[in-house]
PDB file of C-alpha atoms in Angstrom:
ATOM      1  CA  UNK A   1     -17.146  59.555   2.217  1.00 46.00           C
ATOM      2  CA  UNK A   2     -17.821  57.610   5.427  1.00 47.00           C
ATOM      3  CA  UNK A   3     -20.757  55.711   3.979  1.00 42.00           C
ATOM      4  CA  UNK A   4     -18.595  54.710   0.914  1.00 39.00           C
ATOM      5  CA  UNK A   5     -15.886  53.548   3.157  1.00 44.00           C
ATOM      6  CA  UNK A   6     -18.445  51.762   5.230  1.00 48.00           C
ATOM      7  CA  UNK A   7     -19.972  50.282   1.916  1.00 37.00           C
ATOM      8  CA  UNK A   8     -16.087  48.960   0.963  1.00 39.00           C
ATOM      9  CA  UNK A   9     -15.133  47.423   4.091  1.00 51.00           C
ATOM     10  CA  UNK A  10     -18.460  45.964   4.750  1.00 45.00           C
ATOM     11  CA  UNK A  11     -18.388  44.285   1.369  1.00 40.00           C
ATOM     12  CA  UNK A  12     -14.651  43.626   1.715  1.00 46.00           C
ATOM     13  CA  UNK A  13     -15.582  41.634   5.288  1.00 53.00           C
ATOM     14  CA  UNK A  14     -18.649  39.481   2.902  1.00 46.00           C
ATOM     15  CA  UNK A  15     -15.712  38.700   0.184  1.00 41.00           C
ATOM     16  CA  UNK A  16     -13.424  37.665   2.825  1.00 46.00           C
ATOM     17  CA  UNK A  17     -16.117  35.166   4.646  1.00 51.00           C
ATOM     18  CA  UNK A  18     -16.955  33.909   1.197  1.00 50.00           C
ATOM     19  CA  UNK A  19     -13.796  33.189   0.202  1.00 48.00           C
ATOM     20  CA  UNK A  20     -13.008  31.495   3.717  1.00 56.00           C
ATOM     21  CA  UNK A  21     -16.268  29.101   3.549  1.00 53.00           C
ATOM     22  CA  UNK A  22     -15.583  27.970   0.064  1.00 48.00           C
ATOM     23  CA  UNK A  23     -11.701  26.881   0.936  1.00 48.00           C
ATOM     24  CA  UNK A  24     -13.493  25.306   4.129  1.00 44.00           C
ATOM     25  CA  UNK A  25     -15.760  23.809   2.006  1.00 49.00           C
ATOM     26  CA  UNK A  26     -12.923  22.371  -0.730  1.00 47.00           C
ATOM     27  CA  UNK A  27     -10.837  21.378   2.309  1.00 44.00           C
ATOM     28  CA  UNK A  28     -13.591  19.525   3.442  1.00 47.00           C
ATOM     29  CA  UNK A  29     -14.856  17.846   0.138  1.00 52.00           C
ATOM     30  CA  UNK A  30     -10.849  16.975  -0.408  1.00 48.00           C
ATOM     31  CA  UNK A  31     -10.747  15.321   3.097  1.00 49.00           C
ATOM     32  CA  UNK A  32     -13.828  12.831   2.019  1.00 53.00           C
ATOM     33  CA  UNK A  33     -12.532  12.079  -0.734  1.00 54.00           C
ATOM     34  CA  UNK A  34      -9.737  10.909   0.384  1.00 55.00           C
ATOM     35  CA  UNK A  35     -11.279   8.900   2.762  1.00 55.00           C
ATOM     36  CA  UNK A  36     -12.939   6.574   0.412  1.00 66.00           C
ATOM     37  CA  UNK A  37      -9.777   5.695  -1.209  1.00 81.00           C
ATOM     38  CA  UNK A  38      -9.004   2.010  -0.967  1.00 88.00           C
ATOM     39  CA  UNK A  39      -6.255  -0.965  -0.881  1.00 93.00           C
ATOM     40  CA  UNK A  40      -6.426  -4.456  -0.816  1.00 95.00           C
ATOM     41  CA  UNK A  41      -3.810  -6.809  -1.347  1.00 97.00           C
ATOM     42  CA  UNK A  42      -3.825  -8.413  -4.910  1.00 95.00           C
ATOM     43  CA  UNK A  43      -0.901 -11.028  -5.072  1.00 96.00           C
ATOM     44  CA  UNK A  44       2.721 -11.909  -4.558  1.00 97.00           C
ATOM     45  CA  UNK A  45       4.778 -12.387  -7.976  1.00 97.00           C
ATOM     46  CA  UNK A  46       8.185 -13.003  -9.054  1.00 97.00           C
ATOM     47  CA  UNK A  47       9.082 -14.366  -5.852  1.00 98.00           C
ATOM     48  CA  UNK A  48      12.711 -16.103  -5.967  1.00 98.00           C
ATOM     49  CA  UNK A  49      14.316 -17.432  -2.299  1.00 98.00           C
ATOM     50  CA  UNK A  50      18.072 -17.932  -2.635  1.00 98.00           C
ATOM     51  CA  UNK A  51      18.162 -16.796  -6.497  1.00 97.00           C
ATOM     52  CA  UNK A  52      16.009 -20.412  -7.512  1.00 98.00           C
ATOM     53  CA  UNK A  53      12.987 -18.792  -8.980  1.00 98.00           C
ATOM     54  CA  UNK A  54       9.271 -20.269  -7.187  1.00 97.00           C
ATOM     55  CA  UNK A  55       7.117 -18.552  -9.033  1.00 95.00           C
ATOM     56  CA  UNK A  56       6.435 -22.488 -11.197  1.00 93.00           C
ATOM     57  CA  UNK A  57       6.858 -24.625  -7.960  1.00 96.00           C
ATOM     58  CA  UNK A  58       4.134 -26.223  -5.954  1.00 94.00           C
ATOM     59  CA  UNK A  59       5.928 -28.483  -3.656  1.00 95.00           C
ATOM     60  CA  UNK A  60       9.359 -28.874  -2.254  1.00 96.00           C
ATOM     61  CA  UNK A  61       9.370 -31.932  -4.609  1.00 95.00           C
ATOM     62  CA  UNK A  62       9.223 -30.425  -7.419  1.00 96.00           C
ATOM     63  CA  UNK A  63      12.388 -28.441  -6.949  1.00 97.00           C
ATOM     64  CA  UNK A  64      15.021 -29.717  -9.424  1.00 96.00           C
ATOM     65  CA  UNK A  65      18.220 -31.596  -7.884  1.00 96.00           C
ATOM     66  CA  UNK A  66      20.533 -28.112  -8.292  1.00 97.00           C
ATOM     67  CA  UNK A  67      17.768 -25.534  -7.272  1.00 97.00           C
ATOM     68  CA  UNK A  68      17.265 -27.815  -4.056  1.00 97.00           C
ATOM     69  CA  UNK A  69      21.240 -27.896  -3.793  1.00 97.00           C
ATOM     70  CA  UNK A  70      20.970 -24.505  -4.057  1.00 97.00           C
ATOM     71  CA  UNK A  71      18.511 -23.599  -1.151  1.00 98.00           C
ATOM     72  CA  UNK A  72      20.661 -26.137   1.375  1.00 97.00           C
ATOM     73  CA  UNK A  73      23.418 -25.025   1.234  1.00 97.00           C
ATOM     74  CA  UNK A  74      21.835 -21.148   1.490  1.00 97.00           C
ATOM     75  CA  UNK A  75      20.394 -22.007   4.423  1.00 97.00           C
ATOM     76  CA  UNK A  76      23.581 -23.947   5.472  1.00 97.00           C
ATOM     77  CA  UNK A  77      25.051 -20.680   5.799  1.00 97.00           C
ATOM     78  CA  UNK A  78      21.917 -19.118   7.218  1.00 97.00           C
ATOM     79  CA  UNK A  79      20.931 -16.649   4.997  1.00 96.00           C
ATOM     80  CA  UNK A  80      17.575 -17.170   3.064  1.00 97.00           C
ATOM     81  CA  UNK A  81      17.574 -14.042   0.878  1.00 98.00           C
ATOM     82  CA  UNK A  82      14.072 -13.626  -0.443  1.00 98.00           C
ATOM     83  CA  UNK A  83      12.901 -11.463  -3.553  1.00 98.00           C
ATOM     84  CA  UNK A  84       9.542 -10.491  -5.202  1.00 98.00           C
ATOM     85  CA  UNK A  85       6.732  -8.049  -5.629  1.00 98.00           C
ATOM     86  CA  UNK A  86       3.510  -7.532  -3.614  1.00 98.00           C
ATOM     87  CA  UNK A  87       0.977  -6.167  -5.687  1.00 97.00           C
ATOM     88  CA  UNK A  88      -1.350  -3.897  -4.246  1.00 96.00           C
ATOM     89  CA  UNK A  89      -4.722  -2.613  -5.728  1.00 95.00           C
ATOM     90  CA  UNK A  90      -5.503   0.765  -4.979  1.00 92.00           C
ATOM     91  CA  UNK A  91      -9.295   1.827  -5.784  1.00 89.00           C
ATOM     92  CA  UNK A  92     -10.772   5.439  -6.309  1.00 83.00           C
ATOM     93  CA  UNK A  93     -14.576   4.977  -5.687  1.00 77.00           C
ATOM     94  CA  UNK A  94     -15.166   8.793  -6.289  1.00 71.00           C
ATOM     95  CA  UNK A  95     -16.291   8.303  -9.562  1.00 64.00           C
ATOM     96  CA  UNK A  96     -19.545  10.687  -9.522  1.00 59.00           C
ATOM     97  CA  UNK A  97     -22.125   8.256  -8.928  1.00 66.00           C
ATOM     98  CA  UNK A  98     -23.568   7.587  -5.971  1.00 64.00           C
ATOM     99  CA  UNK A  99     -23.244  10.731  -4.429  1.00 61.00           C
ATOM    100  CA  UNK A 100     -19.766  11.209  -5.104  1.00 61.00           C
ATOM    101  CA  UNK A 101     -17.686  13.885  -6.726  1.00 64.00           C
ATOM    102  CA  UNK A 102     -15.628  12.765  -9.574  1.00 67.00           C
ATOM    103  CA  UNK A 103     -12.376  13.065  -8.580  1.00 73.00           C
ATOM    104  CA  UNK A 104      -8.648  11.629  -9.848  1.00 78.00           C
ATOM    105  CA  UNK A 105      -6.533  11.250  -6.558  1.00 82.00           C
ATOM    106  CA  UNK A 106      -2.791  10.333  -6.375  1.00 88.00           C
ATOM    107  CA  UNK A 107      -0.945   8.614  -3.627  1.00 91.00           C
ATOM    108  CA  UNK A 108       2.074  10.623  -3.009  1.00 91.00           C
ATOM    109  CA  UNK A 109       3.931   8.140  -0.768  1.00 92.00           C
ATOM    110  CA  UNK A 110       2.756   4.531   1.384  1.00 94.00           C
ATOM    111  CA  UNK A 111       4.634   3.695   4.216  1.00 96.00           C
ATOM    112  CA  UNK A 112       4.327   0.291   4.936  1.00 97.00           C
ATOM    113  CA  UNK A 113       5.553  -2.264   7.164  1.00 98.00           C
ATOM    114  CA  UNK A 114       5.507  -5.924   5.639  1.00 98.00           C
ATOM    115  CA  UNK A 115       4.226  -8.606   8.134  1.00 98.00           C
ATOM    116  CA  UNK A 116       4.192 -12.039   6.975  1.00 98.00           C
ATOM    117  CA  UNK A 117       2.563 -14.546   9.518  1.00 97.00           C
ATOM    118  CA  UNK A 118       1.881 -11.769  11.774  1.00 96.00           C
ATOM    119  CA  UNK A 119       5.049 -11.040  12.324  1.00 97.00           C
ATOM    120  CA  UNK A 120       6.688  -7.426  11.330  1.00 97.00           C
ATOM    121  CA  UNK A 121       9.760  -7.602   8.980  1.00 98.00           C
ATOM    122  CA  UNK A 122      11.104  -5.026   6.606  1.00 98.00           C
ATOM    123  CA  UNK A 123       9.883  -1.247   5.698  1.00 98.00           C
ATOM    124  CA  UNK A 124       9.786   0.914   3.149  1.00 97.00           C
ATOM    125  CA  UNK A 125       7.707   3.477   0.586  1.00 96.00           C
ATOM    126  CA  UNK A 126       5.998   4.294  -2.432  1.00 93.00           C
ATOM    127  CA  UNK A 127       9.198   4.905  -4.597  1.00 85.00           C
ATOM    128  CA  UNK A 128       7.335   7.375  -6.848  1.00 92.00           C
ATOM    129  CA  UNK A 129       3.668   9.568  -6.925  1.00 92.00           C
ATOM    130  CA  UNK A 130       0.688   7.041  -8.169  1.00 92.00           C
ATOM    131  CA  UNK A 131      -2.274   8.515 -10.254  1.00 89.00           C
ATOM    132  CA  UNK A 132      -5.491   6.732  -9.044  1.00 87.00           C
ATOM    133  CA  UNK A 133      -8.337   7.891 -11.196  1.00 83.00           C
ATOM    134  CA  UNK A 134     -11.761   8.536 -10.014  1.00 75.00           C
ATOM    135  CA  UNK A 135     -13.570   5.869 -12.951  1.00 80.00           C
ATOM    136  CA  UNK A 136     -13.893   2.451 -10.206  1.00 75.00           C
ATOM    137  CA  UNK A 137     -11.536   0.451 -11.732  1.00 80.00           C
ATOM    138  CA  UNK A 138      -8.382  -0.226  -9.332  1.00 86.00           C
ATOM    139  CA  UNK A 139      -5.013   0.742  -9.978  1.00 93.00           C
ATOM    140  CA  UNK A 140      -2.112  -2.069  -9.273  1.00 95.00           C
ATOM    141  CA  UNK A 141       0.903  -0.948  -7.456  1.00 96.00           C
ATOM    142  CA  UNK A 142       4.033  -2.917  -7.508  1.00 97.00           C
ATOM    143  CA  UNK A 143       5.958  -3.056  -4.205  1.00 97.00           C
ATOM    144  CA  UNK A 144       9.528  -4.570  -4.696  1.00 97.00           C
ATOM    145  CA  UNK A 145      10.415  -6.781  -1.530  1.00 98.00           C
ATOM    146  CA  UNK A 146      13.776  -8.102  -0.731  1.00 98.00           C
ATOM    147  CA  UNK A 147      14.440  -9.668   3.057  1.00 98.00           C
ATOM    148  CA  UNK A 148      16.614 -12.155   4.376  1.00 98.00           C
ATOM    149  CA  UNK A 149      13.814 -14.717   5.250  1.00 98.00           C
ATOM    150  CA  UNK A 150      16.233 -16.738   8.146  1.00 98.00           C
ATOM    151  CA  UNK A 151      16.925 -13.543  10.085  1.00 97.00           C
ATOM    152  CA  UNK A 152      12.558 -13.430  10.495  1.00 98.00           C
ATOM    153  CA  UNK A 153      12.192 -17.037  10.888  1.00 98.00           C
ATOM    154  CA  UNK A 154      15.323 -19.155  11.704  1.00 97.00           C
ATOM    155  CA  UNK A 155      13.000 -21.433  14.145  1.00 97.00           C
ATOM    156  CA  UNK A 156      10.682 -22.814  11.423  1.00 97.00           C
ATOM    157  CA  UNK A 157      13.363 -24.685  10.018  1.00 97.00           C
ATOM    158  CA  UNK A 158      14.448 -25.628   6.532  1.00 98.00           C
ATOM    159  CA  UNK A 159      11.255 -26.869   5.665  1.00 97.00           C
ATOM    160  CA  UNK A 160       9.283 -24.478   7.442  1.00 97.00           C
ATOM    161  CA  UNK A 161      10.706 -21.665   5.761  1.00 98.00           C
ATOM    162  CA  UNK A 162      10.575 -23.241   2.501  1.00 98.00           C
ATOM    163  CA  UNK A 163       6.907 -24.147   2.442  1.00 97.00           C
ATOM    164  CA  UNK A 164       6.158 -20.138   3.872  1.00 98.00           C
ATOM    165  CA  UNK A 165       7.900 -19.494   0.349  1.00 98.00           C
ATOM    166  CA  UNK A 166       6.176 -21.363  -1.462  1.00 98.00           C
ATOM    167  CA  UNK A 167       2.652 -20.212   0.115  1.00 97.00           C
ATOM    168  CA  UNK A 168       3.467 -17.065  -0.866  1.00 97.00           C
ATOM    169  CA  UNK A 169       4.531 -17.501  -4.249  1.00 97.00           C
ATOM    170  CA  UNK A 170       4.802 -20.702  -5.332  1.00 97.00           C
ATOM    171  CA  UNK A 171       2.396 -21.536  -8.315  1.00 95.00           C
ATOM    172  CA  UNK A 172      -0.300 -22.029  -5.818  1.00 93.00           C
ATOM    173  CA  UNK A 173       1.092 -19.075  -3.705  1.00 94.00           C
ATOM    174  CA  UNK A 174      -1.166 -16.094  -2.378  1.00 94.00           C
ATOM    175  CA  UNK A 175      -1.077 -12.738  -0.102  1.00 96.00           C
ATOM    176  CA  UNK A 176      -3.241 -14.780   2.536  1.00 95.00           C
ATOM    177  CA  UNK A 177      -0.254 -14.570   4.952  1.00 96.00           C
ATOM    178  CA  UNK A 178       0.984 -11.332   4.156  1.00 97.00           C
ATOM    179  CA  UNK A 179       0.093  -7.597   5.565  1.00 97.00           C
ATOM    180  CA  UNK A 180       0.905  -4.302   5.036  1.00 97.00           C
ATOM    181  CA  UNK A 181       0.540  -1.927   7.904  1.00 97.00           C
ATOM    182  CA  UNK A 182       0.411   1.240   6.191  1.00 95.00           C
ATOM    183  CA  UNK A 183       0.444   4.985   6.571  1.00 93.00           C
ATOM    184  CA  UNK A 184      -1.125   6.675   2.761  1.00 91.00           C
ATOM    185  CA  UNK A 185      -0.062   9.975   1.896  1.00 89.00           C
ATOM    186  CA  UNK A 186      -2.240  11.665  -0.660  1.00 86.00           C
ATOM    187  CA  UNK A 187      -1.981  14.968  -3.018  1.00 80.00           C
ATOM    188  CA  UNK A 188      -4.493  17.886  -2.662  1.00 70.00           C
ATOM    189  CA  UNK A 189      -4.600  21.138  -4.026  1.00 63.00           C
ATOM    190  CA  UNK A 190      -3.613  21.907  -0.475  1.00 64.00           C
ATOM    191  CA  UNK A 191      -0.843  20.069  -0.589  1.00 72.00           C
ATOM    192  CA  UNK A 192       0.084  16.547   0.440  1.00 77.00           C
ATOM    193  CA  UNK A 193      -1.884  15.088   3.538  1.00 80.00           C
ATOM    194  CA  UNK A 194      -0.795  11.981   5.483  1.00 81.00           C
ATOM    195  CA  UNK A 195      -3.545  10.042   7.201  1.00 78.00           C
ATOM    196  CA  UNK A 196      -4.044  10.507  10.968  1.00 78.00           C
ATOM    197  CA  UNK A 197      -3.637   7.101  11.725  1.00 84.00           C
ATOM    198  CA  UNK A 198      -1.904   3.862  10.254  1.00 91.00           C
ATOM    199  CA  UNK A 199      -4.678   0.957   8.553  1.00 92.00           C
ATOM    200  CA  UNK A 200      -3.869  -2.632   7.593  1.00 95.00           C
ATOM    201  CA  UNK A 201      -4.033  -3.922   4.074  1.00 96.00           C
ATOM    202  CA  UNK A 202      -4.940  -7.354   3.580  1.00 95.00           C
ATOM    203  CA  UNK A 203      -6.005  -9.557   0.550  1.00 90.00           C
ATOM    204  CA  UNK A 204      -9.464 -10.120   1.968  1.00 79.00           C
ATOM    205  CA  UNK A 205     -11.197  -7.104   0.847  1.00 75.00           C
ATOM    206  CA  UNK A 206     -10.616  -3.507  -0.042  1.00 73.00           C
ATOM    207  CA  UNK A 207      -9.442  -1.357   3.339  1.00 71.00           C
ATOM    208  CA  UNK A 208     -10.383   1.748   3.235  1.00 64.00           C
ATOM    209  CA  UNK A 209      -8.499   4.596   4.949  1.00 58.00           C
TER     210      UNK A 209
END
């Protein structure tokens, strides 16, 4: 009787270490995996400042007479209200090659913080849960902006805040001068987990977290 309770627990005790270094071991493998997801800044569409749509401009000079009326007198009454996506790539390099475990991730949530010129603006989220599968190609997330662009830069002047508009999405527009400071929260089977530290997202390269 006592060596068949000895033989229980003592193989109760192996189960139990087993058990505990495999969910080490899957909390582990989760943890890199999520640090090779990616994010780079892809470009600015759909941008409209004051309701006159810039997305076709190049140059203040090729504003027509009313959507130049239009911006005036907005800015007349200083308020510049600005609206338009930032698309962001996300990119799941855990796609079994290269050491790798295949593995489909999805971004739960991305709190960001939108700098343009350096200088912090408006905040936000994710909005909804992203699939980003583990084959290398990148998934596109659209980020809706909307921010009154006087309140951030009042001293650059009529001009100066028209041409930032226009850098950014004008026809020849780009995310060059636009950051996200962002904190990723990402899906396990353990349940979401929200990076230990913020990273910046730029249009230079991927950033990975």
């Amino acid at each position: 009787m006592n060596r068949t309770y000895r033989f229980l627990a003592t193989a109760t005790t192996a189960l139990l270490f087993a058990v505990g270094c495999a969910q080490v071991r899957d909390i582990t493998n989760a943890l890199t995996n999520i640090s090779r997801l990616q994010f780079k800044l892809a470009n600015v569409s759909g941008f409209r400042l004051a309701g006159v749509d810039l997305s076709k401009v190049s140059e203040p000079s090729r504003l027509s007479i009313g959507d130049a009326l239009s911006l005036t007198n907005a800015f007349a009454r200083k308020s510049f209200p600005a609206e338009f996506v930032l698309n962001v790539d996300a990119k799941n390099p855990n796609t079994g090659t290269n050491g790798t475990r295949q593995t489909a991730m999805t971004l739960n949530d991305l709190d960001w913080r939108l700098l343009i010129d350096d200088k912090q603006t408006i905040n936000g989220g994710l909005g909804s849960p992203v699939s980003v599968p583990g084959n290398g190609q990148s998934v596109t997330i659209p980020l809706r902006m909307g921010l009154d662009m006087y309140s951030f830069f009042a001293d650059k002047g009529y001009d100066g805040i028209l041409n930032l508009a226009l850098a950014l999405g004008g026809v020849n527009g780009s995310a060059a001068r636009v950051k996200l400071d962002a904190m990723p929260s990402v899906g396990t089977p353990f349940g979401a987990i929200t990076y230990p530290g913020r990273i910046v997202i730029m249009d230079k390269s991927y950033t990975a977290s």
